[in-house]
Every structure is written in C-alpha cells, then in structure tokens.
Coordinates of C-alpha atoms in Angstrom, one line a residue:
Chain A
X1 CA 1.8 44.0 28.4
X2 CA 2.5 45.3 24.9
X3 CA 6.1 45.8 23.7
X4 CA 7.2 47.6 20.6
X5 CA 10.0 46.0 18.5
X6 CA 11.4 47.0 15.2
X7 CA 11.7 45.0 12.0
X8 CA 12.5 45.8 8.4
X9 CA 9.5 45.7 6.1
X10 CA 10.4 43.8 2.9
X11 CA 6.9 43.6 1.5
X12 CA 5.1 46.5 3.2
X13 CA 1.7 46.3 4.8
X14 CA -0.2 46.5 8.0
X15 CA -1.3 43.3 9.8
X16 CA -2.3 41.8 13.1
X17 CA -3.1 38.3 14.4
X18 CA -2.2 35.6 16.8
X19 CA 1.4 34.3 16.5
X20 CA 2.3 30.9 15.1
X21 CA 6.1 30.3 15.3
X22 CA 8.6 27.6 14.2
X23 CA 12.3 27.3 14.1
X24 CA 12.1 25.1 11.0
X25 CA 12.2 26.4 7.4
X26 CA 9.0 25.8 5.5
X27 CA 8.4 24.7 1.9
X28 CA 5.0 26.1 0.7
X29 CA 4.9 23.7 -2.3
X30 CA 4.3 20.2 -0.9
X31 CA 4.4 21.6 2.6
X32 CA 1.1 23.6 2.8
X33 CA -2.3 22.7 1.5
X34 CA -3.3 26.0 -0.1
X35 CA -7.1 25.7 0.2
X36 CA -7.2 25.0 4.0
X37 CA -4.0 26.7 5.0
X38 CA -2.9 23.5 6.8
X39 CA 0.8 22.6 7.1
X40 CA 0.9 19.0 5.6
X41 CA 4.7 18.4 5.6
X42 CA 5.1 15.5 8.1
X43 CA 8.7 16.5 8.8
X44 CA 7.6 20.0 10.0
X45 CA 6.7 20.8 13.6
X46 CA 3.7 22.9 12.5
X47 CA 2.2 19.9 10.6
X48 CA -1.6 19.7 11.3
X49 CA -1.8 23.5 12.1
X50 CA -3.4 26.1 9.9
X51 CA -1.3 29.2 9.1
X52 CA -4.3 31.1 7.8
X53 CA -4.7 34.5 9.4
X54 CA -1.8 34.0 11.7
X55 CA 1.4 36.1 12.1
X56 CA 3.7 33.4 11.0
X57 CA 7.3 33.3 12.3
X58 CA 9.5 31.1 10.2
X59 CA 13.3 31.4 9.8
X60 CA 13.1 31.1 6.0
X61 CA 11.4 29.2 3.2
X62 CA 12.9 26.4 1.0
X63 CA 12.0 24.0 -1.8
X64 CA 10.4 24.1 -5.2
X65 CA 10.0 27.0 -7.6
X66 CA 6.2 26.5 -7.3
X67 CA 6.3 27.7 -3.6
X68 CA 5.5 31.2 -4.9
X69 CA 2.3 30.2 -6.6
X70 CA 1.1 28.3 -3.5
X71 CA 1.4 31.6 -1.5
X72 CA -0.4 33.4 -4.4
X73 CA -3.2 30.8 -4.4
X74 CA -3.5 31.2 -0.6
X75 CA -4.0 35.0 -1.1
X76 CA -6.7 34.2 -3.7
X77 CA -8.4 31.7 -1.4
X78 CA -8.1 33.9 1.8
X79 CA -6.1 31.3 3.6
X80 CA -2.8 33.2 3.6
X81 CA -1.1 34.2 6.8
X82 CA -1.8 37.7 8.1
X83 CA 2.0 38.4 7.9
X84 CA 5.3 36.6 7.7
X85 CA 8.1 37.5 10.0
X86 CA 11.4 35.8 8.9
X87 CA 15.2 35.9 9.4
X88 CA 16.0 35.5 5.7
X89 CA 14.0 36.5 2.6
X90 CA 14.6 34.3 -0.4
X91 CA 13.4 34.6 -3.9
X92 CA 10.4 32.2 -3.7
X93 CA 8.7 33.8 -0.8
X94 CA 9.2 37.3 -2.1
X95 CA 7.9 36.3 -5.5
X96 CA 4.7 35.0 -4.1
X97 CA 4.0 38.2 -2.2
X98 CA 5.0 40.4 -5.1
X99 CA 2.7 38.5 -7.5
X100 CA -0.2 38.7 -5.1
X101 CA 0.2 42.5 -5.0
X102 CA 0.3 42.7 -8.8
X103 CA -2.7 40.5 -9.3
X104 CA -5.0 41.0 -6.4
X105 CA -3.8 44.3 -5.0
X106 CA -3.5 42.7 -1.6
X107 CA -0.6 40.6 -0.3
X108 CA 1.0 39.0 2.7
X109 CA 3.3 41.6 4.3
X110 CA 6.8 40.2 5.0
X111 CA 9.1 41.6 7.7
X112 CA 12.7 40.8 8.3
X113 CA 13.6 40.5 12.0
X114 CA 16.9 40.2 13.9
X115 CA 17.4 36.9 15.7
X116 CA 16.6 38.6 19.1
X117 CA 13.4 40.1 17.8
X118 CA 12.4 36.8 16.1
X119 CA 13.0 35.0 19.4
X120 CA 11.0 37.5 21.4
X121 CA 8.1 37.5 18.9
X122 CA 8.1 33.7 18.7
X123 CA 7.3 33.5 22.4
X124 CA 4.5 36.1 22.3
X125 CA 0.7 35.6 21.9
X126 CA -0.2 38.2 19.3
X127 CA 1.4 40.8 17.1
X128 CA 0.4 44.0 15.3
X129 CA 2.6 45.2 12.6
X130 CA 2.7 48.5 10.7
X131 CA 4.2 49.3 7.3
X132 CA 7.1 51.2 8.8
X133 CA 8.2 47.9 10.4
X134 CA 7.1 48.5 14.0
X135 CA 5.8 45.4 15.6
X136 CA 3.8 45.5 18.8
X137 CA 3.7 42.2 20.6
X138 CA 1.3 41.1 23.3
X139 CA 3.0 38.7 25.6
X140 CA 1.5 35.4 26.8
X141 CA -0.5 35.7 30.0
X142 CA 1.5 34.4 33.0
Chain B
X7 CA 17.0 50.5 -10.3
X8 CA 18.3 52.5 -13.3
X9 CA 16.0 51.9 -16.2
X10 CA 16.6 52.6 -19.9
X11 CA 14.1 54.7 -21.8
X12 CA 12.7 51.5 -23.4
X13 CA 12.2 50.0 -19.9
X14 CA 10.7 53.2 -18.5
X15 CA 8.2 53.2 -21.4
X16 CA 7.3 49.6 -20.8
X17 CA 6.7 50.4 -17.1
X18 CA 4.6 53.4 -18.0
X19 CA 2.3 51.2 -20.1
X20 CA 3.4 52.3 -23.6
X21 CA 3.7 48.6 -24.6
X22 CA 0.3 47.9 -23.0
X23 CA -1.0 47.2 -19.5
X24 CA 0.2 43.6 -19.5
X25 CA 3.8 44.5 -20.2
X26 CA 3.6 47.2 -17.5
X27 CA 2.3 44.6 -15.0
X28 CA 5.2 42.3 -15.8
X29 CA 7.7 45.1 -15.4
X30 CA 6.3 46.1 -12.0
X31 CA 6.8 42.6 -10.8
X32 CA 10.4 42.5 -12.1
X33 CA 11.2 46.0 -10.7
X34 CA 9.9 44.9 -7.2
X35 CA 12.0 41.7 -7.4
X36 CA 15.1 43.5 -8.7
X37 CA 14.9 46.2 -5.9
X38 CA 14.5 43.5 -3.3
X39 CA 17.6 41.6 -4.4
X40 CA 19.8 44.7 -4.9
X41 CA 19.9 44.8 -8.7
X42 CA 20.8 48.2 -10.2
X43 CA 19.8 47.5 -13.8
X44 CA 18.1 45.0 -16.1
X45 CA 19.8 42.7 -18.6
X46 CA 18.3 41.8 -22.0
X47 CA 17.6 38.0 -22.4
X48 CA 17.5 35.8 -25.5
X49 CA 15.3 32.9 -24.3
X50 CA 12.7 32.0 -21.7
X51 CA 11.4 28.7 -20.4
X52 CA 8.2 28.9 -18.5
X53 CA 7.6 26.5 -15.6
X54 CA 4.1 27.2 -14.4
X55 CA 2.2 25.1 -17.0
X56 CA 0.7 22.5 -14.7
X57 CA -2.6 23.4 -13.1
X58 CA -1.7 21.3 -10.1
X59 CA 1.3 23.5 -9.4
X60 CA -0.1 27.0 -10.1
X61 CA -3.9 26.4 -9.2
X62 CA -6.6 28.9 -10.0
X63 CA -4.4 31.9 -9.0
X64 CA -1.9 30.9 -11.6
X65 CA -4.6 30.7 -14.3
X66 CA -5.9 34.1 -13.3
X67 CA -2.5 35.6 -13.4
X68 CA -1.6 34.3 -16.9
X69 CA -5.1 35.1 -18.2
X70 CA -4.9 38.6 -16.9
X71 CA -1.4 39.2 -18.5
X72 CA -2.7 37.8 -21.7
X73 CA -6.0 39.7 -21.7
X74 CA -4.1 42.9 -21.0
X75 CA -2.2 42.4 -24.2
X76 CA 1.1 41.0 -22.9
X77 CA 3.0 39.0 -25.5
X78 CA 6.4 37.3 -25.1
X79 CA 9.2 39.2 -26.8
X80 CA 11.8 36.3 -26.8
X81 CA 11.4 32.6 -27.8
X82 CA 9.6 31.2 -24.7
X83 CA 9.2 27.4 -24.4
X84 CA 6.5 25.9 -22.2
X85 CA 7.1 23.3 -19.5
X86 CA 5.4 19.9 -18.9
X87 CA 1.6 20.2 -18.1
X88 CA -0.9 18.3 -16.0
X89 CA -2.0 16.1 -18.9
X90 CA -1.2 14.3 -22.1
X91 CA -2.9 16.9 -24.4
X92 CA -4.2 14.4 -26.9
X93 CA -4.6 11.3 -24.7
X94 CA -5.4 12.5 -21.2
X95 CA -8.4 10.2 -20.8
X96 CA -6.2 7.1 -21.5
X97 CA -4.0 8.1 -18.6
X98 CA -7.1 8.6 -16.4
X99 CA -6.5 12.2 -15.7
X100 CA -9.5 13.8 -14.0
X101 CA -11.6 15.9 -16.4
X102 CA -11.6 18.9 -14.1
X103 CA -7.8 19.0 -14.1
X104 CA -7.6 18.5 -17.8
X105 CA -10.1 21.4 -18.4
X106 CA -8.3 23.8 -16.0
X107 CA -5.0 22.9 -17.6
X108 CA -6.5 23.6 -21.0
X109 CA -7.4 27.2 -19.9
X110 CA -3.8 27.7 -18.7
X111 CA -2.4 26.3 -22.0
X112 CA -4.7 28.6 -24.1
X113 CA -3.6 31.7 -22.2
X114 CA 0.1 31.0 -22.7
X115 CA -0.4 30.2 -26.4
X116 CA -2.3 33.5 -26.9
X117 CA 0.9 35.3 -25.5
X118 CA 3.0 33.7 -28.2
X119 CA 4.8 31.0 -26.2
X120 CA 6.1 27.8 -27.9
X121 CA 3.9 24.8 -27.2
X122 CA 6.8 22.4 -26.4
X123 CA 5.2 21.2 -23.1
X124 CA 8.4 19.7 -21.9
X125 CA 10.7 19.9 -18.8
X126 CA 13.8 19.2 -21.0
X127 CA 13.8 22.2 -23.4
X128 CA 17.6 21.9 -23.8
X129 CA 17.1 18.6 -25.7
X130 CA 14.4 19.9 -28.0
X131 CA 14.7 23.3 -29.6
X132 CA 16.7 26.5 -29.6
X133 CA 19.0 25.6 -26.7
X134 CA 20.8 28.7 -25.3
X135 CA 24.5 29.1 -25.8
X136 CA 27.5 29.7 -23.5
X137 CA 27.3 33.0 -21.7
X138 CA 23.9 34.0 -22.9
X139 CA 21.4 35.5 -20.4
X140 CA 18.2 33.6 -20.3
X141 CA 15.2 33.3 -17.9
X142 CA 14.5 29.7 -17.3
X143 CA 12.4 28.1 -14.6
X144 CA 11.8 24.3 -13.9
X145 CA 14.6 23.3 -11.5
X146 CA 16.2 20.6 -13.7
X147 CA 16.3 22.9 -16.8
X148 CA 17.8 25.8 -14.7
X149 CA 20.5 23.5 -13.5
X150 CA 21.2 22.0 -16.9
X151 CA 21.3 25.5 -18.6
X152 CA 23.7 27.0 -16.1
X153 CA 25.9 24.0 -15.6
X154 CA 26.0 22.0 -18.8
X155 CA 25.4 24.8 -21.4
X156 CA 27.0 27.6 -19.5
X157 CA 24.1 29.9 -20.1
X158 CA 23.1 32.2 -17.2
X159 CA 19.8 32.1 -15.4
X160 CA 18.5 32.5 -11.9
X161 CA 16.2 29.9 -10.4
X162 CA 13.1 31.8 -11.2
X163 CA 9.8 31.2 -9.4
X164 CA 6.7 30.3 -11.3
X165 CA 5.0 33.2 -13.1
X166 CA 8.1 35.4 -12.8
X167 CA 9.5 33.5 -15.8
X168 CA 6.6 34.7 -18.0
X169 CA 7.1 38.3 -16.7
X170 CA 10.7 38.0 -17.9
X171 CA 9.6 36.6 -21.2
X172 CA 7.2 39.5 -21.8
X173 CA 9.7 42.2 -20.7
X174 CA 12.6 40.5 -22.4
X175 CA 14.5 41.5 -19.3
X176 CA 15.9 40.1 -16.0
X177 CA 17.2 42.0 -13.0
X178 CA 21.0 41.8 -12.9
X179 CA 21.7 39.7 -9.9
X180 CA 22.6 36.2 -8.7
X181 CA 23.9 33.7 -11.3
X182 CA 23.7 36.3 -14.0
X183 CA 26.9 37.7 -12.5
X184 CA 30.2 35.8 -13.2
X185 CA 31.7 36.1 -9.7
X186 CA 28.5 34.5 -8.2
X187 CA 29.1 31.4 -10.3
X188 CA 32.3 30.4 -8.5
X189 CA 32.3 26.9 -6.9
X190 CA 32.5 26.7 -3.1
X191 CA 32.1 23.0 -2.1
X192 CA 34.4 20.3 -3.5
X193 CA 33.0 16.8 -4.1
X194 CA 36.1 14.6 -4.6
X195 CA 35.4 11.2 -6.2
X196 CA 37.6 8.7 -4.5
X197 CA 38.0 5.2 -6.0
X198 CA 34.9 5.7 -8.2
X199 CA 35.2 3.7 -11.4
X200 CA 33.3 3.3 -14.7
X201 CA 31.4 0.4 -13.0
X202 CA 30.1 2.8 -10.3
X203 CA 29.0 5.5 -12.7
X204 CA 27.8 3.5 -15.7
X205 CA 24.1 4.3 -16.2
X206 CA 22.5 7.8 -16.0
X207 CA 20.9 6.4 -12.9
X208 CA 24.3 6.3 -11.2
X209 CA 24.9 10.0 -12.1
X210 CA 21.4 10.7 -10.6
X211 CA 22.6 9.0 -7.4
X212 CA 25.7 11.3 -7.4
X213 CA 23.5 14.3 -8.1
X214 CA 21.1 13.4 -5.3
X215 CA 24.0 13.2 -2.8
X216 CA 25.3 16.6 -4.0
X217 CA 21.9 18.3 -3.7
X218 CA 21.6 17.1 -0.1
X219 CA 25.1 18.0 1.0
X220 CA 25.5 21.4 -0.8
X221 CA 23.1 23.7 1.0
X222 CA 23.3 27.2 -0.4
X223 CA 26.7 26.6 -2.0
X224 CA 27.8 25.8 -5.6
X225 CA 29.2 22.3 -5.9
X226 CA 32.3 21.3 -7.9
X227 CA 32.8 17.6 -8.8
X228 CA 36.4 16.5 -9.4
X229 CA 38.3 13.2 -9.8
X230 CA 36.4 11.7 -12.7
X231 CA 38.6 12.9 -15.6
X232 CA 36.6 11.1 -18.3
X233 CA 34.0 12.3 -20.8
X234 CA 30.4 12.4 -19.5
X235 CA 27.3 11.7 -21.7
X236 CA 24.7 14.4 -22.0
X237 CA 22.1 12.0 -20.6
X238 CA 24.2 11.5 -17.5
X239 CA 24.6 15.3 -16.9
X240 CA 20.9 15.6 -17.4
X241 CA 20.2 13.0 -14.7
X242 CA 22.7 14.7 -12.4
X243 CA 21.1 18.1 -13.0
X244 CA 17.6 16.8 -12.2
X245 CA 18.5 14.9 -9.1
X246 CA 20.6 17.6 -7.5
X247 CA 17.9 20.2 -8.1
X248 CA 15.3 17.8 -6.4
X249 CA 17.2 16.8 -3.3
X250 CA 18.5 20.3 -2.8
X251 CA 18.3 23.7 -4.5
X252 CA 21.3 23.3 -6.8
X253 CA 21.0 25.8 -9.7
X254 CA 24.6 25.5 -10.9
X255 CA 27.3 22.8 -10.5
X256 CA 30.7 22.4 -12.1
X257 CA 32.3 19.1 -13.1
X258 CA 36.0 19.4 -13.8
X259 CA 36.8 18.5 -17.4
X260 CA 33.1 18.0 -18.3
X261 CA 31.2 21.3 -17.9
X262 CA 32.2 24.5 -19.7
X263 CA 33.2 26.7 -16.7
X264 CA 35.4 24.1 -15.2
X265 CA 38.3 23.2 -17.5
X266 CA 40.4 23.0 -14.3
X267 CA 39.5 22.9 -10.6
X268 CA 41.0 26.4 -10.3
X269 CA 38.7 27.8 -13.0
X270 CA 35.6 26.1 -11.3
X271 CA 36.5 27.8 -8.0
X272 CA 37.6 31.1 -9.7
X273 CA 40.8 30.8 -7.8
X274 CA 39.1 30.6 -4.4
X275 CA 39.7 27.7 -1.9
X276 CA 36.8 25.3 -1.3
X277 CA 34.9 26.1 1.8
X278 CA 34.4 22.4 2.4
X279 CA 35.5 19.1 0.8
X280 CA 33.2 16.0 0.6
X281 CA 34.7 12.7 -0.3
X282 CA 32.5 10.4 -2.5
X283 CA 33.4 6.7 -2.5
X284 CA 31.6 3.8 -4.2
X285 CA 30.1 2.9 -0.8
X286 CA 28.6 6.4 -0.4
X287 CA 26.9 6.1 -3.9
X288 CA 25.5 2.6 -2.9
X289 CA 24.0 4.2 0.2
X290 CA 22.2 6.8 -1.9
X291 CA 20.8 4.2 -4.3
X292 CA 19.5 2.3 -1.2
X293 CA 18.1 5.5 0.3
X294 CA 16.1 6.3 -2.9
X295 CA 14.5 2.8 -2.9
X296 CA 11.7 2.6 -0.4
X297 CA 9.8 -0.4 -2.0
X298 CA 10.2 -4.0 -0.9
X299 CA 11.5 -6.5 -3.6
X300 CA 8.7 -8.1 -5.5
X301 CA 5.7 -7.1 -7.7
X302 CA 5.8 -3.8 -9.6
X303 CA 2.7 -1.9 -10.9
X304 CA 4.3 0.9 -13.0
X305 CA 7.7 1.4 -14.6
X306 CA 8.2 5.1 -15.5
X307 CA 11.1 6.5 -17.5
X308 CA 11.5 10.0 -19.0
X309 CA 12.0 12.2 -15.9
X310 CA 13.2 14.6 -17.3
X311 CA 11.5 13.9 -20.7
X312 CA 13.1 11.2 -22.8
X313 CA 15.0 11.8 -26.0
X314 CA 14.7 9.9 -29.2
X315 CA 17.9 8.0 -28.3
X316 CA 16.3 7.0 -25.0
X317 CA 13.3 5.5 -26.9
X318 CA 15.7 3.6 -29.2
X319 CA 17.6 2.3 -26.2
X320 CA 14.5 0.9 -24.5
X321 CA 13.3 -0.6 -27.7
X322 CA 16.7 -2.4 -28.0
X323 CA 16.6 -3.5 -24.4
X324 CA 13.1 -5.0 -24.7
X325 CA 14.4 -6.9 -27.8
X326 CA 10.9 -8.1 -28.8
X327 CA 9.8 -9.1 -25.2
X328 CA 6.4 -7.9 -24.1
X329 CA 5.6 -5.9 -21.0
X330 CA 4.2 -8.2 -18.3
X331 CA 0.5 -8.4 -18.1
X332 CA -0.9 -6.1 -15.4
X333 CA 2.2 -3.8 -15.5
X334 CA 2.1 -0.3 -16.9
X335 CA 5.3 0.9 -18.6
X336 CA 5.2 4.6 -19.4
X337 CA 7.9 6.8 -21.0
X338 CA 7.4 10.5 -20.6
X339 CA 8.5 12.7 -23.5
X340 CA 7.6 15.7 -25.6
X341 CA 5.6 15.8 -28.8
X342 CA 8.7 16.3 -31.1
X343 CA 10.4 13.2 -29.9
X344 CA 7.1 11.3 -30.1
X345 CA 6.6 12.5 -33.7
X346 CA 10.1 11.4 -34.7
X347 CA 9.5 8.0 -33.1
X348 CA 6.3 7.6 -34.9
X349 CA 7.9 8.5 -38.3
X350 CA 10.6 5.8 -37.8
X351 CA 8.2 3.2 -36.4
X352 CA 10.0 3.1 -33.0
X353 CA 6.8 4.4 -31.3
X354 CA 4.6 1.8 -32.9
X355 CA 7.1 -1.0 -32.0
X356 CA 7.2 0.1 -28.4
X357 CA 3.4 0.3 -28.2
X358 CA 3.1 -3.2 -29.7
X359 CA 5.1 -4.5 -26.8
X360 CA 2.9 -2.7 -24.3
X361 CA 4.8 0.5 -23.7
X362 CA 2.8 3.8 -23.5
X363 CA 4.3 7.1 -24.5
X364 CA 3.0 9.9 -22.2
X365 CA 3.6 13.1 -24.1
X366 CA 3.4 16.7 -22.7
X367 CA 3.0 15.7 -19.1
X368 CA 4.4 14.0 -16.0
X369 CA 2.9 11.8 -13.3
X370 CA 4.2 14.3 -10.7
X371 CA 1.8 16.8 -12.2
X372 CA -1.5 14.9 -12.0
X373 CA -3.1 12.5 -9.6
X374 CA -2.6 8.8 -10.4
X375 CA -4.9 7.6 -7.6
X376 CA -7.3 6.2 -10.1
X377 CA -4.6 3.6 -11.0
X378 CA -3.9 2.4 -7.5
X379 CA -0.2 2.1 -8.0
X380 CA 1.6 0.7 -5.0
X381 CA 5.1 0.2 -6.4
X382 CA 6.9 2.2 -9.1
X383 CA 10.2 1.5 -10.7
X384 CA 12.2 4.4 -12.2
X385 CA 15.7 5.3 -13.3
X386 CA 15.2 8.9 -12.3
X387 CA 16.5 10.4 -9.0
X388 CA 14.1 13.2 -9.3
X389 CA 11.1 10.9 -9.8
X390 CA 12.3 8.6 -7.0
X391 CA 12.4 11.7 -4.7
X392 CA 9.0 13.2 -5.5
X393 CA 6.9 10.1 -6.4
X394 CA 6.2 8.8 -2.9
X395 CA 4.8 12.2 -1.8
X396 CA 3.0 12.9 -5.1
X397 CA 1.6 9.4 -5.9
X398 CA 1.5 7.6 -2.6
X399 CA 3.4 4.7 -4.1
X400 CA 6.7 3.1 -3.0
X401 CA 9.7 3.4 -5.3
X402 CA 12.4 1.1 -6.6
X403 CA 15.3 3.2 -8.0
X404 CA 16.9 1.1 -10.7
X405 CA 19.2 1.3 -13.8
X406 CA 17.5 1.7 -17.1
X407 CA 18.2 -2.0 -17.9
X408 CA 16.8 -3.2 -14.6
X409 CA 13.7 -1.0 -15.1
X410 CA 13.1 -2.8 -18.5
X411 CA 13.6 -6.2 -16.8
X412 CA 11.2 -5.3 -14.1
X413 CA 8.6 -4.3 -16.7
X414 CA 9.0 -7.7 -18.5
X415 CA 9.0 -9.9 -15.4
X416 CA 6.4 -7.8 -13.4
X417 CA 8.8 -7.8 -10.5
X418 CA 12.0 -6.3 -9.4
X419 CA 15.0 -7.6 -7.3
X420 CA 18.2 -6.0 -6.1

C-alpha cells in the first residue's frame, strides 16, 4: 500500500529508492567511504551497509568540516544516496548538496521531516519524493 | 536575501563566471540559514587543501572556480596539505597523493591565495583582530579566531571558505551575530591548580572534556583566574574542536569576550554547570592514551603547527641528547617557522639530533602505512583523537617533556 506524507524540501529535487534508516547521526568524513558508499564508522549501526542509491533516513549529520566534500565526492562518483530525509539540517550536509548542484548540476535532494513522518518512513520499504516535498512510501509486505 | 548592487552584479556574472558561481553557493547557504544580507569580510583561511580530505571533486571544484576567472578578494591563507611540498618523498608520501595535491595547490595559487600551508594561521601572518568578520575554516583555527582573538567566523565547510574569499562576503548568521556568541554551559574548575594545568597538553585535556560535554552549546570556563599562555589556548581550541564541534568558547579573565562571567553569558544564566576536578582531567588523559607502556615508533609534535618558540623549547629539552635509534621524531610546522629556525641554526641543531621538521603537512592528511607505526606519542589532544583512526597506530598522550623523553629512550612510561 502506498501512503502520501509531506516533508519540507530543503534541497529540492525528485528521487526514489529503497529506504535505509538509522536513529543515529552520521559523520560523512571518517564515517563513509566515498568511493564505495559504505558506512565505515564502527560506532554506527549502518556500518558495513552501502548508502549509495538509497533514500537515507538519518536524524542529522555531525563531525568534521570536510563532511561536505565527502558528499560532493560521492555525487561525482555516483555513490551518493538518492535522497536524504532528516530531522535537522546542519551546515555541513547542506553545503555538500549545494556545492554538488553548483559544480555538477545534480545533487542529493534533502527533505526535512517531522518526527512522526521520519518514524513512519523509517519503517517503510521504499520511497518516492517530489520536489514539492510530497513523499510516497511503500510499506513493508506483511 | 537583500543584495547590494555590487553583490547583484557579482551574482549576474559582471566579475566573471567564477565569482558568480561562488555567489550562487553563498546565496543558497544564506537563504537556508535565514540570513537577510551579506557582511563584508577582511580575511579568509581555506581548509580544503589536502587531497585526502577533498578528493577529486574538491580538485574539480577549485580548478573550475579558477578556470572561470575567480580570484580571492581578501587575504586568504591556505591550510595544511597532504604533503611536505619540498620533502614529500622523505616522508614516504605516495606519489599519486603528492601529484593530486600539487594540482589542488596550483589551482588555489592561481586564485591568489597565500601559500602558508598551515593549520595555525593565527600564529603566522595577518591575524584578524577583535570584532572583525572573517571566513575561516579548519576547526582549530575557527575556534582560536572566535575564542582567543575575538574575531567572528562561522565553522565553514570545505570549499565554502574559498567561495567567501572570492566574494569577500559571508551570509550574516550564526557566530557573526553578537547575541549568538553568548555562553550557555558553565565549566567550573574546582580545586584545579597550576600542577594540573601546567603543560599545553593539560589544556588539551581540558579542551577535550569540554568538546565532549558541550554538544551544540557555547562553553564558558571559570575558576582559573590566572593568565593563560597562547600555546595553551591553542591546545584547548584544537582539542575541543576535535572531540566536539566547539567553534567558540569563553574563559573568564583569559579570552576577550569574557572579562567577567556575566559578560561571557551576556547576562543569561547557564543552562548547565559541569564541575571539573583534577580527577576528571586525569580521566581524560587516560582516555586519550590507548597504547600500552613500552616501545614507541613515532613522536609527533606540532598539531596544530609548531611555533618558533616550540622548536626552541624542544631543542632545550633535548639538551644535546640524540633521538633513540629506530624512533622517528617529527615536528609539524609551516615554512615561515622552518625558515626562521634554519636562519638561527635551531633547525640544523634539531636535525643533527635526529628530529625531522615536517613542513606544510600533517600526518592526519596522508597515509603513513608505509612506515608501519604501531605506537605514537604526542602532546596534542587533537592528534590523540584522530591518529588511531587515520594511522591505525595506538597513541600515548603525554606532556611535551615526556614526549621528548620517549623519543630519547625509545619507550614511554606513565
């Protein structure tokens, strides 16, 4: 069953993909290997999983100033997530997405969700997002 | 955002496509963070100078800006790189990384940046003054500029810093605004004496604690009431920006926006109070040491980059004794300090005792796997935090004197 939810587009774009969700903040620098898209932070529950092409649900990002360039490098290498759905947009994540749009004319769309929408989406199988912020989620098969 | 005619012209490409690209990035960021206008800046410090931090996308971004005619419009110093520019082979830096870094260096130089290649620009040239708006990146430098110099900068992400330098503008938001600089968490020193905060390494331990405990708040340290050396504030800045995201701290009686506790909090009450005892600081020193007592492979000082005085101090501590056979002893610094030390003979004297000066770079910015280091001694809280992940080695976090002793003996003990 498909359900429509609403989010606020922060970095606008259309995207779809399988959902990958965590309740833990992620540092891109030191936390993600940009050329494989793998999470390598041993303290993170997504460690060993690739975020490439997924609709990534993370509450926020944290860590080094260089996190922005890791996301940019992932856009270049085609290993970036299809979209990021988050509870809080901080400077480093936004910077990466804005730089990618300026340099490569493509980016990782970023959507700000309420806690309820974040929770519902985190439990779903796949999502399709449009630039007005509408998110269609496909629920897990029973 | 409301733009001036000059800013609108830049955005429209009248200063070239490169400047327009930089302005587009800054407008996007400013809108996102609720800025209504730009502020002119007087200085920039550009972080993304290490290939191993910005990768190929970073090179492509800087090369594109440069090729599109972008030039910096304010004095813009460059951060530490992924190599020692003259001696990279001696430090066994892989040729591919050296070559990629060289491309990045060339693109920045073409834009008119200052080839300082240092993470401690405040020690080197043209330090900003109190109240000036600047665009600095590199977490330790951001923290030092805001906290110790009282200049105003956000914690800019890599590549945004160079956009600011080209535009000569920053969006008016965050720490550029006085009311956002008020302290909110109080760290109260309790029973902490000169013996507990003697070496810069002790201030690094204090900084490390503050970074971990602060979260998104601005810390205020009170209860010291003595002068604090610049080297100690530098160590505190670097460590608190590594263990956390501290971009501004106040220390009552020691930093310029904190003549009193009331001034540091801008009249507000602390949201939280953390008591710091000597035992708490001992705990931090232990936490940052993950190595077992015994043999040491590398002693590394100069994180952030060492000053001339630091080199003199190490020379004095060695007092003619040679570095133990099989131990590497590296001091990271910038080329200006290295030049001064060579003029006076301090550099040659250190080298004759087995010390190597690593200029322009940092071991956190290039792989040291070729050396096979298993145990590293350092007096830096920032190095102690990052080195295990970046180099694979275990770390002993020691005072400067104990680092020198470890280098001479080839081993360390608590």
